[in-house]
Short mmCIF file of C-alpha atoms in Angstrom, two decimals:
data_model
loop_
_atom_site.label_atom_id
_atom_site.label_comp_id
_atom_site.label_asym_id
_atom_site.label_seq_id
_atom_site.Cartn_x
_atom_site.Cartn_y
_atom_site.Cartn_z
CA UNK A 1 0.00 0.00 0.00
CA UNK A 2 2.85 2.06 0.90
CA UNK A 3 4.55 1.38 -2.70
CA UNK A 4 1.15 2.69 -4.42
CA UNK A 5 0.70 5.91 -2.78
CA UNK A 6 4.32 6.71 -3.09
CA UNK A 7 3.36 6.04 -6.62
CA UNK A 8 0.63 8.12 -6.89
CA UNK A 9 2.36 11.08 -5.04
CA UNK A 10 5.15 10.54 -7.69
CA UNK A 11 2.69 10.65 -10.60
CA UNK A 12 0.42 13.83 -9.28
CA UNK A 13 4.18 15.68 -8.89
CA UNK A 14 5.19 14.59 -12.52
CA UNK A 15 2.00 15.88 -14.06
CA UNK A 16 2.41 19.28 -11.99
CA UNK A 17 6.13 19.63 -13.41
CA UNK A 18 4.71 19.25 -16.62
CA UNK A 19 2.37 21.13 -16.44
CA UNK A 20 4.32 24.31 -15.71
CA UNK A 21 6.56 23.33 -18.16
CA UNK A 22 4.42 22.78 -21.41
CA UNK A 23 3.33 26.05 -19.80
CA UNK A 24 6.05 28.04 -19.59
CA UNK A 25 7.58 26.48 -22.85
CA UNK A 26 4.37 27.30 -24.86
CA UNK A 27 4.60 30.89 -23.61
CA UNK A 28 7.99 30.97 -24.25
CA UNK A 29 7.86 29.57 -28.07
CA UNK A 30 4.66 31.60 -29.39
CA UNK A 31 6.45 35.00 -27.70
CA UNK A 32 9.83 33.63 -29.94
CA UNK A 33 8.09 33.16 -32.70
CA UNK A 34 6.16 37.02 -32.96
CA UNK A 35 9.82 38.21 -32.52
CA UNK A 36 11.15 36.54 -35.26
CA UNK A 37 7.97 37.54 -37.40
CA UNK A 38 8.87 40.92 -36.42
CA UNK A 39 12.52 40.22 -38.06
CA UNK A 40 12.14 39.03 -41.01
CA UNK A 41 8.86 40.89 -42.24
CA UNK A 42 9.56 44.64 -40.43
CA UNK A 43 12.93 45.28 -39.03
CA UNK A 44 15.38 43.50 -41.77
CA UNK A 45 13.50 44.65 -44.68
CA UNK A 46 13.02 47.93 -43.60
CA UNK A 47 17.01 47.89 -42.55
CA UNK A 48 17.48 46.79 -46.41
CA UNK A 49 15.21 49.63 -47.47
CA UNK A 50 17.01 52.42 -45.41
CA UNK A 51 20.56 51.27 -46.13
CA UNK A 52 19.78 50.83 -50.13
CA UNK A 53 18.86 54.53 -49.74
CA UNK A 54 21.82 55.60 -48.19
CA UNK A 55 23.68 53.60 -50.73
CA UNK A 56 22.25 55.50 -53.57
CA UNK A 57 22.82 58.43 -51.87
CA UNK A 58 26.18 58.55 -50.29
CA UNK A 59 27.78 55.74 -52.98
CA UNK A 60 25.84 55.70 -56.63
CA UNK A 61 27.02 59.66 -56.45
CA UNK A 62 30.45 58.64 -57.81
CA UNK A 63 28.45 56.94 -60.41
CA UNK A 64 26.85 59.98 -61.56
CA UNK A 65 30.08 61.84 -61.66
CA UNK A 66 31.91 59.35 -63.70
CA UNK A 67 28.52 59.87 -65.78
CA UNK A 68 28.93 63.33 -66.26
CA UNK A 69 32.71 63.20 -67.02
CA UNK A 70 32.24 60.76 -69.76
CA UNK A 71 29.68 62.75 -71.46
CA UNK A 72 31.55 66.17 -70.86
CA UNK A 73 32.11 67.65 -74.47
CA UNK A 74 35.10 69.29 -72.87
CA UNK A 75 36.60 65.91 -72.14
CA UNK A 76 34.97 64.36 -76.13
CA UNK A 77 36.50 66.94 -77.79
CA UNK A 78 40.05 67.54 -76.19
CA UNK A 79 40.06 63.46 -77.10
CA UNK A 80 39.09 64.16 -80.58
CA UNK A 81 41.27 67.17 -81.42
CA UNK A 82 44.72 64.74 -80.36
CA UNK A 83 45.01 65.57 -76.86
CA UNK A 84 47.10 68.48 -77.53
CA UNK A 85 47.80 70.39 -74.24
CA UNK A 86 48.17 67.92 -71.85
CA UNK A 87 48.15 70.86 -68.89
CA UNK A 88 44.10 71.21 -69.81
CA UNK A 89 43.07 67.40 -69.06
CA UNK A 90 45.14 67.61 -65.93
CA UNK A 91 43.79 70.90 -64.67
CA UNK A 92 40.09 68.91 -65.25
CA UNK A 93 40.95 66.12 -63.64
CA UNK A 94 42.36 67.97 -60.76
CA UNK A 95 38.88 70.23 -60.39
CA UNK A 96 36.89 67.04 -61.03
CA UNK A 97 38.57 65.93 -57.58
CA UNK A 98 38.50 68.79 -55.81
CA UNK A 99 35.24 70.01 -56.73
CA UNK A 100 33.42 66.61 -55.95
CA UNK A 101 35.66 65.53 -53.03
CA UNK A 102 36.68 62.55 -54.54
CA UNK A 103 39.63 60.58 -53.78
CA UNK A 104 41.27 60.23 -57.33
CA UNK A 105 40.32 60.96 -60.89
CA UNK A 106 41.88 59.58 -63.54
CA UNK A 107 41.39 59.46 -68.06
CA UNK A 108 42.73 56.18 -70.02
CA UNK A 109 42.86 57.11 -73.68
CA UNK A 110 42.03 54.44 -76.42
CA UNK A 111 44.31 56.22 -79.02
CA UNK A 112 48.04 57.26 -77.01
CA UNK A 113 47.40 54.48 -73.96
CA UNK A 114 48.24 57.26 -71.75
CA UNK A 115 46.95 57.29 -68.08
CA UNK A 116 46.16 60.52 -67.57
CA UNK A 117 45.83 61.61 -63.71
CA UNK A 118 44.82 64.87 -61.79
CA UNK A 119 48.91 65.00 -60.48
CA UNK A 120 50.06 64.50 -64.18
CA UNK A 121 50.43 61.33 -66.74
CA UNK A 122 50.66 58.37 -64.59
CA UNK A 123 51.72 55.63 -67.36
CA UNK A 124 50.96 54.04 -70.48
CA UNK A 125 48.80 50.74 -70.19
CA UNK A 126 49.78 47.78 -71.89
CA UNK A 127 47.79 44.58 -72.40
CA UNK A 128 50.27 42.27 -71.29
CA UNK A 129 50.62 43.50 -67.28
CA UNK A 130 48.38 42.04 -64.98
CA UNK A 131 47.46 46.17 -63.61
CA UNK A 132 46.33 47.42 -66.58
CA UNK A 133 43.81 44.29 -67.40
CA UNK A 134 41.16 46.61 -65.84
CA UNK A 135 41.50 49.25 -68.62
CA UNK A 136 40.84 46.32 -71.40
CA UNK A 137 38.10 44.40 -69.73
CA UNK A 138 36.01 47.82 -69.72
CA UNK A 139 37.25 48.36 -73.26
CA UNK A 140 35.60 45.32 -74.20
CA UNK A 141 32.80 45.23 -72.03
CA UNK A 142 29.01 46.24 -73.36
CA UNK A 143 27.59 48.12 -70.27
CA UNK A 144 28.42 52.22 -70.19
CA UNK A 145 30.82 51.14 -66.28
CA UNK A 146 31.53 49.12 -63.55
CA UNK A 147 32.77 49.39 -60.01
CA UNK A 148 36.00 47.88 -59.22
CA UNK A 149 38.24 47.60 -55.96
CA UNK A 150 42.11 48.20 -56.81
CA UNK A 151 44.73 49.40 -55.68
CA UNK A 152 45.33 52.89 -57.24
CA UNK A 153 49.01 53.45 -57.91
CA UNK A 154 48.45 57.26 -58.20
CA UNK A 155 48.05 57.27 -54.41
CA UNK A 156 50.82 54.09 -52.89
CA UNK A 157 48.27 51.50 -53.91
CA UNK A 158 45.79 52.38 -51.26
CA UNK A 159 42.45 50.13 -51.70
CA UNK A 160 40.22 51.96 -53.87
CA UNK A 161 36.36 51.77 -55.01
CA UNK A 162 37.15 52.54 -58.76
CA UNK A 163 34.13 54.00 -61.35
CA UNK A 164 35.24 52.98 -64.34
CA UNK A 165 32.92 54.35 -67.19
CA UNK A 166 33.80 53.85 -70.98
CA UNK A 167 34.35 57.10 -73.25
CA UNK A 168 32.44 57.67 -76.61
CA UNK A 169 32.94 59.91 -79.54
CA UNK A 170 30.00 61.71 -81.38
CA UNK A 171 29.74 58.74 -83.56
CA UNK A 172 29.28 56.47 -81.19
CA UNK A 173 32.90 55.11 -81.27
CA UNK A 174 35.01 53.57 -77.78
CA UNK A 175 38.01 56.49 -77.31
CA UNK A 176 39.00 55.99 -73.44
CA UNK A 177 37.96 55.38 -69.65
CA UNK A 178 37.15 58.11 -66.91
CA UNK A 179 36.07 58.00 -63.87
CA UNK A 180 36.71 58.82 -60.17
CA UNK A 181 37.63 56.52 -56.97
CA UNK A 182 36.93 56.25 -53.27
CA UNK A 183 39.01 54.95 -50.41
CA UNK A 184 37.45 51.67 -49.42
CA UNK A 185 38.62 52.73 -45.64
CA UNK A 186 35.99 55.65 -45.98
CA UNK A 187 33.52 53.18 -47.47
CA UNK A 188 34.02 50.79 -44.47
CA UNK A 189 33.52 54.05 -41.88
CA UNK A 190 29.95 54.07 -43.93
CA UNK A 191 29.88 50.93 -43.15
CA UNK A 192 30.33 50.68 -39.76
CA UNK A 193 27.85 54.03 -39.12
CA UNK A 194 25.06 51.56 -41.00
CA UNK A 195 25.94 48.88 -38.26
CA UNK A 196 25.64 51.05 -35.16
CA UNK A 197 23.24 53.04 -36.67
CA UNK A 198 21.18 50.01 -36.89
CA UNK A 199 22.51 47.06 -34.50
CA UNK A 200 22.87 44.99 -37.69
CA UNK A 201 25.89 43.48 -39.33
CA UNK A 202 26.67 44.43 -43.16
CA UNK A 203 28.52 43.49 -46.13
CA UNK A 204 28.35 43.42 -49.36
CA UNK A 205 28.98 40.30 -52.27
CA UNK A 206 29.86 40.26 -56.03
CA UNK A 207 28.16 37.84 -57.95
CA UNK A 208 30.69 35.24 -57.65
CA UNK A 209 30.14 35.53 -53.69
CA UNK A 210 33.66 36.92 -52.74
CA UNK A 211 33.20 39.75 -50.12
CA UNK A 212 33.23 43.45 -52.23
CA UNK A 213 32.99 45.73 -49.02
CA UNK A 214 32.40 44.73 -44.98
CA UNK A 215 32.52 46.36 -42.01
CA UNK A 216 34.53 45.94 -38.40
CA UNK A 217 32.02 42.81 -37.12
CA UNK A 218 33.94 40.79 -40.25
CA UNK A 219 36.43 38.75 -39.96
CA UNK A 220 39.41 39.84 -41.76
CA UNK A 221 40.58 36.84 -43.50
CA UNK A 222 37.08 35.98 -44.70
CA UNK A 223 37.51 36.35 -48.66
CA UNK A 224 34.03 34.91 -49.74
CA UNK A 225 30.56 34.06 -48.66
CA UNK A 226 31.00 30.21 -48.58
CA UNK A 227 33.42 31.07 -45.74
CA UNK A 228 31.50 32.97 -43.33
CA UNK A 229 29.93 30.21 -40.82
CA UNK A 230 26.61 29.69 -41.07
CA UNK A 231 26.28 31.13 -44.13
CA UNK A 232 28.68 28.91 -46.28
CA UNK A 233 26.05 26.34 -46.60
CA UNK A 234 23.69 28.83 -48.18
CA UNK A 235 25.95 30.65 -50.61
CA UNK A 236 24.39 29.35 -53.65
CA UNK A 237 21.04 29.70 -52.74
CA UNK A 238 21.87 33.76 -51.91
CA UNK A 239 23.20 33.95 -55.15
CA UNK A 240 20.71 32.57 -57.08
CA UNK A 241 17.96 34.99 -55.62
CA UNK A 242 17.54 38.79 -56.00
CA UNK A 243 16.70 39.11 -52.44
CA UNK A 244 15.85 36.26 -49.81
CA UNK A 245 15.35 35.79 -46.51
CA UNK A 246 17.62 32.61 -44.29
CA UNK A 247 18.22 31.54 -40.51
CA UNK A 248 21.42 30.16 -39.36
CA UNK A 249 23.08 29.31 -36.15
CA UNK A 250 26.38 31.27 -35.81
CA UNK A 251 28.59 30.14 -32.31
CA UNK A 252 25.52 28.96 -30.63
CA UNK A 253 23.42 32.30 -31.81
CA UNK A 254 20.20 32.21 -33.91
CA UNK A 255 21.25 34.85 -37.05
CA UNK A 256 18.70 36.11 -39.02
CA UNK A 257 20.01 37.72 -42.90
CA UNK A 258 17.99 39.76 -45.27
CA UNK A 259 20.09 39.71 -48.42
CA UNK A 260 19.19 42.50 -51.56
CA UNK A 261 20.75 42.49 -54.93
CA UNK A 262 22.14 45.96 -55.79
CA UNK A 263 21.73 45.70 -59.96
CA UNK A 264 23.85 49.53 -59.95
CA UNK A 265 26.72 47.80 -58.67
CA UNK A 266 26.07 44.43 -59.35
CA UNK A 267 26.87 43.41 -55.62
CA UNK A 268 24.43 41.80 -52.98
CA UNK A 269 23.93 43.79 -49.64
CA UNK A 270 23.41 41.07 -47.10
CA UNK A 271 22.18 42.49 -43.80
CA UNK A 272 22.38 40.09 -40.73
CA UNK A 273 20.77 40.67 -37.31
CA UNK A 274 21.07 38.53 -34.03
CA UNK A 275 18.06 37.55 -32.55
CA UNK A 276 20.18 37.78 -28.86
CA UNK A 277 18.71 41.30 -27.63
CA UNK A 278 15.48 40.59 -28.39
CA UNK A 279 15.06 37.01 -26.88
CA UNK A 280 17.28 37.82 -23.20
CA UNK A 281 13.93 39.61 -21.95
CA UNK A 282 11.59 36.70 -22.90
CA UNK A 283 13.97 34.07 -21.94
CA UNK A 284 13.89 35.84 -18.47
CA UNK A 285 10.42 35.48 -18.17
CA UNK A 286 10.88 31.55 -19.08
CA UNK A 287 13.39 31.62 -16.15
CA UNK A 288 10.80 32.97 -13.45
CA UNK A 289 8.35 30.59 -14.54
CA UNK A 290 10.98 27.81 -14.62
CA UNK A 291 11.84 28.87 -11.29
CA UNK A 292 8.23 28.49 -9.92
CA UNK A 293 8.76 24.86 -11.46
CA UNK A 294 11.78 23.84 -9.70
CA UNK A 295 10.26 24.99 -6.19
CA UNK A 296 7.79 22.63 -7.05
CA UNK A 297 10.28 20.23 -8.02
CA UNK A 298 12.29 20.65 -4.73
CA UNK A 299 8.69 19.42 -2.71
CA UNK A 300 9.11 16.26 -5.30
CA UNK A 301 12.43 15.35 -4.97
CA UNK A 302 11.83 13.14 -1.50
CA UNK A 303 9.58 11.19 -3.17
CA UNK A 304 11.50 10.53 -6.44
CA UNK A 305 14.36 10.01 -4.06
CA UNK A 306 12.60 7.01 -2.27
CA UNK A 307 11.59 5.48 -5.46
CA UNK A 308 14.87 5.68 -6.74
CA UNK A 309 16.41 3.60 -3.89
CA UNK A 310 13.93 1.69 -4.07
CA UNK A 311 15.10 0.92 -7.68
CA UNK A 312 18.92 1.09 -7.29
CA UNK A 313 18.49 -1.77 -4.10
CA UNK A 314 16.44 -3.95 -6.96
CA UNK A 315 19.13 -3.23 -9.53
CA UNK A 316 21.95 -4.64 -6.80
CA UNK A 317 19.74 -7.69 -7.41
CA UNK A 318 20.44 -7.98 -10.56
CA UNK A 319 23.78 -7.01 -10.92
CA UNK A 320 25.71 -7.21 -14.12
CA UNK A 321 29.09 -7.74 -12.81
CA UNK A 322 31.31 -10.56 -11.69
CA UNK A 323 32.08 -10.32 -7.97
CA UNK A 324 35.07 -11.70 -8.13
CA UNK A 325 36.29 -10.33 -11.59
CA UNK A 326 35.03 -7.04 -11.48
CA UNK A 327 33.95 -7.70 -14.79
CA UNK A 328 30.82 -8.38 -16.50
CA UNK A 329 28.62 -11.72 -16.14
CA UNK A 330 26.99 -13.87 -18.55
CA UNK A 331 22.99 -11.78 -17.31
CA UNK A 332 25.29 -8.79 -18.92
CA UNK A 333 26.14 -9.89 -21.99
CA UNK A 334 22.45 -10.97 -22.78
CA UNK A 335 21.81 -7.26 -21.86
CA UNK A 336 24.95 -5.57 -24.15
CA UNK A 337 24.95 -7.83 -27.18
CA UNK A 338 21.02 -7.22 -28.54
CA UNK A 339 21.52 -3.23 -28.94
CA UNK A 340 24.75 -4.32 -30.65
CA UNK A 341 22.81 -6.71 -32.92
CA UNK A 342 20.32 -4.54 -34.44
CA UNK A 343 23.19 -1.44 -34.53
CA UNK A 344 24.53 -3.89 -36.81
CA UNK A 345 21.85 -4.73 -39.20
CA UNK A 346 21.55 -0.50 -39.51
CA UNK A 347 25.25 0.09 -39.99
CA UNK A 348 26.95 -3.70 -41.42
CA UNK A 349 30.17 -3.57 -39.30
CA UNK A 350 32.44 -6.24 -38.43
CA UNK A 351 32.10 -8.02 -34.94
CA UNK A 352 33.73 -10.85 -33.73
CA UNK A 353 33.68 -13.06 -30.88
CA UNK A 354 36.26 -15.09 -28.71
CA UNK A 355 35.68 -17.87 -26.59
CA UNK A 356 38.42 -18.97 -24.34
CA UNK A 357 38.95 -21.09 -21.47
CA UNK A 358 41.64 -21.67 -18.79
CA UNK A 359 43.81 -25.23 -19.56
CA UNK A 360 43.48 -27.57 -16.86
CA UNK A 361 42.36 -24.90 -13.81
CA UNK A 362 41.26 -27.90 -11.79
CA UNK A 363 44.97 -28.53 -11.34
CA UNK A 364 45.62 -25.01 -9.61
CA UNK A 365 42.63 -25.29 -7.39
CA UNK A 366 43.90 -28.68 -6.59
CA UNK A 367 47.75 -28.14 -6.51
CA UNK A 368 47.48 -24.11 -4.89
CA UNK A 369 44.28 -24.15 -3.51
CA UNK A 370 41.00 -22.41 -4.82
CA UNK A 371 42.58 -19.03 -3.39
CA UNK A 372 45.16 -19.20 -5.56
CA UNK A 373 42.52 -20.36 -8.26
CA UNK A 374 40.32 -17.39 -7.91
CA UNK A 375 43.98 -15.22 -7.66
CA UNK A 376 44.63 -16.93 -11.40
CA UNK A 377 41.13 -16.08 -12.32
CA UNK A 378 41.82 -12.11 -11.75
CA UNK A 379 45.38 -12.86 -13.52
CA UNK A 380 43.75 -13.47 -16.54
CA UNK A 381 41.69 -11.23 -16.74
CA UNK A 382 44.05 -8.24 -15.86
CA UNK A 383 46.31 -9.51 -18.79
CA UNK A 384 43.15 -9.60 -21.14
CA UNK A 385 41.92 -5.80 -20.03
CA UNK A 386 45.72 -4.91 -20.75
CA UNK A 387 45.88 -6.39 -23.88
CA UNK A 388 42.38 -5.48 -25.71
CA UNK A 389 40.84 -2.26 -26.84
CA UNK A 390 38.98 -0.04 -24.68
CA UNK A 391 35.93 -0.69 -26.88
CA UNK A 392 35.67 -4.47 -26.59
CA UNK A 393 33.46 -6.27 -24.09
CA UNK A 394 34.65 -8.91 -21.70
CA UNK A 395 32.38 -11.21 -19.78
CA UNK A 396 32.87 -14.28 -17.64
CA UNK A 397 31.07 -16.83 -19.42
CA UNK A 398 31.23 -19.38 -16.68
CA UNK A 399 33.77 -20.88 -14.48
CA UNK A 400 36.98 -20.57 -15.76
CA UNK A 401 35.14 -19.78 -19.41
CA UNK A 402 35.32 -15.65 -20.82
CA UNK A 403 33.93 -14.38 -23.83
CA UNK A 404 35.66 -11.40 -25.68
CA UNK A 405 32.86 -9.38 -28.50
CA UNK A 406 34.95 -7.25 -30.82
CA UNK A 407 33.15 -4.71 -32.40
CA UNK A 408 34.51 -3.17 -35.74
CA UNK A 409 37.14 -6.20 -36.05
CA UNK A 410 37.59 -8.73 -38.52
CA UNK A 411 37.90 -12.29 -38.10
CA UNK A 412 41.69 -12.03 -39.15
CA UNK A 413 42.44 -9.06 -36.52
CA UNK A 414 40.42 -11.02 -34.60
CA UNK A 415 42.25 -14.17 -34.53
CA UNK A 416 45.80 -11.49 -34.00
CA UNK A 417 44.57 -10.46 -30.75
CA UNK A 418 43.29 -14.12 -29.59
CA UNK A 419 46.91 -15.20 -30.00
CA UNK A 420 48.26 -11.98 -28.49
CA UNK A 421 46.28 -12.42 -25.44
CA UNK A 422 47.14 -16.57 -25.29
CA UNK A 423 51.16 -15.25 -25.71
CA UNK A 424 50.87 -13.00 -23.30
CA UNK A 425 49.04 -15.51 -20.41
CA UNK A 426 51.24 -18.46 -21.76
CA UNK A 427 54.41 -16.12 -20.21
CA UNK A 428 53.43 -14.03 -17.88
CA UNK A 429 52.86 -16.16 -14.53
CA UNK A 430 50.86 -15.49 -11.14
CA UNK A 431 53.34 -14.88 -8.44
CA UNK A 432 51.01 -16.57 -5.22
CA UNK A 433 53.09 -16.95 -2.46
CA UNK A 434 56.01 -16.45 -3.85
CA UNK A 435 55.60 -19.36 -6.39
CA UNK A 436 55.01 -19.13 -9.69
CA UNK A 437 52.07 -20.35 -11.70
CA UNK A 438 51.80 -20.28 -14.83
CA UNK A 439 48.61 -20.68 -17.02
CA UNK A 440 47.32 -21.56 -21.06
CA UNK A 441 44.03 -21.05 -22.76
CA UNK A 442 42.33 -22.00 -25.11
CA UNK A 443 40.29 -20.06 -28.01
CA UNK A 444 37.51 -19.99 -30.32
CA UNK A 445 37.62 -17.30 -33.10
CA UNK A 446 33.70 -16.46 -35.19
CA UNK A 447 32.97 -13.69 -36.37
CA UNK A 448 28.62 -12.80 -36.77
CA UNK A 449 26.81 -13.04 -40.11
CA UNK A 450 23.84 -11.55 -40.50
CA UNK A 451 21.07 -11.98 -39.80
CA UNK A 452 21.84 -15.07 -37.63
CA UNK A 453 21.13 -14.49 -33.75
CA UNK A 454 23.44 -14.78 -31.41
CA UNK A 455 22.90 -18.10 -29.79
CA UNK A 456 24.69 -19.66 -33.57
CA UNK A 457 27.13 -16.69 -32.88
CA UNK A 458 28.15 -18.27 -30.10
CA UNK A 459 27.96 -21.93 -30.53
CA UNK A 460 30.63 -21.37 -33.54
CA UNK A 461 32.99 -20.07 -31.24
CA UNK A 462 32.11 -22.59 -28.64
CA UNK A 463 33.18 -25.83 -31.44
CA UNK A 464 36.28 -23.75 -32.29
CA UNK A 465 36.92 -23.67 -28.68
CA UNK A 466 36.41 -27.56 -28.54
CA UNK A 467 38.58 -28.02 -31.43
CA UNK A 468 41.59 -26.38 -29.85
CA UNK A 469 41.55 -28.14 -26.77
CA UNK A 470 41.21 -31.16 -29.43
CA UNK A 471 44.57 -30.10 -31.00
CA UNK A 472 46.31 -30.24 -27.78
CA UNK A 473 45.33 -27.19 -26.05
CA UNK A 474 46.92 -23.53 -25.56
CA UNK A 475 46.05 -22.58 -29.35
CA UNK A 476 43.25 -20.23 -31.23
CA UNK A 477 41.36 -21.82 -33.75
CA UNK A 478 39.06 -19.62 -35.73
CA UNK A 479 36.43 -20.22 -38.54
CA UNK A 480 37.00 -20.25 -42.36
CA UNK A 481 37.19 -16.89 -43.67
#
C-alpha cells in the first residue's frame, strides 16, 4: 500500500512539473516566434530599405560623376582634337577631384594608352601586365561602367572603389575610360555608421560571392561568402535569388540575414541581425516561470528520491558484474549484445567473438588451492583488459570460461589479438606466495553473419573452442574466412 501511494504522489508531482513546463515552454515559443515575425517581415527589410537609400545616396554619387565626365564635351572633344595640351586634361581632372571631393580621378585614352591623372600622366597601359587588365576588360565590355576595388598606384596602392565608365565619340565610337575613386577605408567608416546606426551586421557580395565591401564585425581573413559560418552552406542559394530571406546558427546564436541584390553595382547587400537582444527579456520570463517549477520540483524530490532507492536496491539484485572479476557476467552480456545486434543490421560492421577457457584450472585449485585459483582467475583477466581495446566487451562466461565481442574487427584481426592475449598468459605467470604459476588457454575465433542471432554466434565459437583443446590445447582456432 505504501509502494502505491508513493506512486501516486510521484505521478500527481510529474503531471504538476509538466504542467508548468508545457506552460512556460508554450509561452515561451509563441512569444519567440512574434519576434522573429517581427525580423524578417519589419525590421530586416526595412534595414534593407534604409541602407539601399543611403547607398544611392552617399555611394551611386560617384556613379553619376563618372557619368557626367564621360559625357563632358570638354573631355569628347580635347580626345578628338589629339590631346594636344596635356596641362588642360590635368587641370580637369584635378577640379573634377576637388570640386566633388573625390579621392582620385583619372582618363585612359584608347588612341596614345596614356593614363592621364589629376597629379600629371601616370603611365601608359599595356595589355600584357596584370594592372592594366582593368582598362581592357572595360574596353571590351558592353555596359556604359563598372565598379572595381584596386589598388590605385596614383596614391601608394591604397584600396580603392574605382568608377570605371567607358568614353564615346560623337559617332558612337570607344576612345577611353574616366572615372573617379573612393578609399574603401571611408567606405568601411559608412559601413560601420550603418551597423551602429542600426545594430545589424553588413557586407556586401559580387556575384561570384567573394566579399566586395564589410565592415569591423567581419572577420578579416574571410575572402568569400562560402566562408563565413553559417552562411557557407547557403551561398548558392543567396546567389541565385535577387533578395531572400535565411536563418542560421552562428557560435551557438540564432542569425537572421535579409540579403538585396544591388543591380547599380552588381553586388548583394546582405544584412544580418542577431536575434540575442530581443530574446534575453523573454527568456527571463521563461526563467521565473521555470523557477516556480523547480520549487515545485524541490517538494518532489523526497519522493523521487525514495523510489529511486527503491530501484537502485532492486538493480543490486540484478547485478551485471562478476564479484570476483570485477567484470561483466553472462545476465550482462544478454543485456549488451542485442543493442549491438540490431546497430549492426543499420550500420553492417564487423564483430567478432572469442571464446576462451583456462587449460586444466582444476589442477591449480587442486595443486594451490581455490585461493590461488580465484587469484589466477583475476590474472587473466588483468592480462586480457591490458591487452584489448577499450571498446571491446569482456564477460565471464562461466567458471573458468570468458567471452571477448569485438566490435569493428575482422575475423583475421580477430584471430591477432586471440593469439596476443594466449602469448601474453602463456608467459606471464601469477606470483602466489612467492611461487610461480603459470597458465594456457584456449580459443575460439567467429565472427557474426547476418542476420543469424546470437545463440549460432556463439555456438561457432564454442566448437572452435572444442577443437583447440582437441589439437592439444593452448592454441586459437578460428572459422573459415
Amino acid at each position: 500500500m505504501k509502494q502505491k501511494w508513493n506512486n501516486l504522489i510521484l505521478i500527481v508531482s510529474l503531471l504538476l512539473i509538466t504542467g508548468f513546463l508545457t506552460t512556460s515552454l508554450a509561452s515561451y515559443y509563441v512569444s519567440l516566434a512574434s519576434l522573429r515575425s517581427q525580423i524578417t517581415k519589419k525590421e530586416l527589410p526595412l534595414t534593407s530599405d534604409n541602407i539601399y537609400s543611403e547607398i544611392q545616396k552617399d555611394l551611386l554619387s560617384p556613379i553619376f560623376i563618372s557619368s557626367l565626365m564621360a559625357n563632358d564635351i570638354f573631355l569628347r572633344d580635347w580626345i578628338i582634337n589629339g590631346e594636344n595640351d596635356i596641362t588642360q586634361i590635368i587641370r580637369y581632372l584635378k577640379e573634377i577631384q576637388d570640386k566633388y571631393n573625390t579621392f582620385t580621378s583619372f582618363f585612359v585614352s584608347e588612341q596614345t594608352k596614356t593614363y592621364y591623372h589629376a597629379d600629371g600622366i601616370l603611365k601608359k597601359v599595356k595589355a600584357e601586365e596584370e594592372r592594366d587588365r582593368w582598362y581592357f576588360r572595360v574596353k571590351s565590355m558592353k555596359s556604359d561602367y563598372e565598379i572595381n576595388v584596386d589598388p590605385d598606384m596614383a596614391n601608394k596602392d591604397s584600396m580603392t572603389i574605382f568608377i570605371n565608365y567607358r568614353v564615346r565619340d560623337y559617332q558612337n565610337n570607344f576612345i577611353g575610360t574616366t572615372g573617379v575613386g573612393l578609399k574603401v577605408n571611408a567606405v568601411k567608416d559608412l559601413i560601420k555608421k550603418y551597423q551602429e546606426s542600426y545594430g545589424r551586421n553588413i557586407y556586401f557580395v559580387d556575384k561570384k560571392g567573394m566579399i566586395t565591401l564589410h565592415g569591423s564585425s567581419l572577420l578579416t581573413y574571410v575572402k568569400q561568402l562560402s566562408e563565413i559560418e553559417g552562411v557557407s552552406s547557403l551561398a548558392s542559394d543567396i546567389l541565385s535569388k535577387p533578395d531572400g530571406y535565411f536563418r542560421y546558427k552562428r557560435n551557438g546564436k540564432t542569425i537572421h540575414l535579409n540579403t538585396r541584390y544591388i543591380p547599380e553595382f552588381e553586388w548583394y547587400l546582405l544584412v544580418e541581425q542577431s536575434e540575442e537582444n530581443g530574446t534575453r527579456q523573454i527568456f527571463k520570463a521563461l526563467q521565473i516561470n521555470l523557477a516556480v517549477c523547480a520549487v515545485i520540483t524541490l517538494v518532489v524530490l523526497s519522493i523521487t528520491n525514495m523510489t529511486i532507492s527503491a530501484y537502485q536496491k532492486r538493480l543490486e539484485k540484478i547485478a551485471v558484474t562478476d564479484k570476483l572479476t570485477g567484470i561483466y557476467n553472462r545476465q550482462a552480456f544478454d543485456l549488451v549484445i542485442h543493442p549491438i545486434l540490431k546497430d549492426i543490421q543499420r550500420k553492417k560492421f564487423a564483430l567478432s567473438l572469442i571464446l576462451f577457457d583456462i587449460d586444466h584450472f582444476k589442477k591449480v585449485n587442486d595443486e594451490f588451492g581455490h585461493m590461488a585459483g580465484d587469484e589466477a582467475l583475476k590474472h587473466i583477466v588483468k592480462l586480457c583488459l591490458e591487452t584489448i581495446r577499450e571498446s571491446d566487451i569482456l564477460c565471464r562466461w562461466g567458471g573458468e570460461e570468458f567471452l571477448i565481442l569485438l566490435k569493428e574487427c575482422s575475423l583475421e584481426d580477430a584471430y591477432e589479438i586471440s593469439e596476443k592475449i594466449r602469448e601474453t598468459i602463456q608467459n606471464t605467470p601469477l606470483i602466489y606466495k612467492g611461487k610461480e604459476i603459470f597458465s594456457t588457454i584456449s580459443l575460439g575465433v567467429s565472427r557474426y553473419h547476418l542476420p543469424e542471432r546470437e545463440d549460432s554466434f556463439i555456438v561457432r565459437a564454442d566448437n572452435l573452442l572444442y577443437k583447440a583443446k582437441q589439437n592439444g590445447r593452448n592454441r586459437s582456432e578460428m572459422e573459415p574466412s
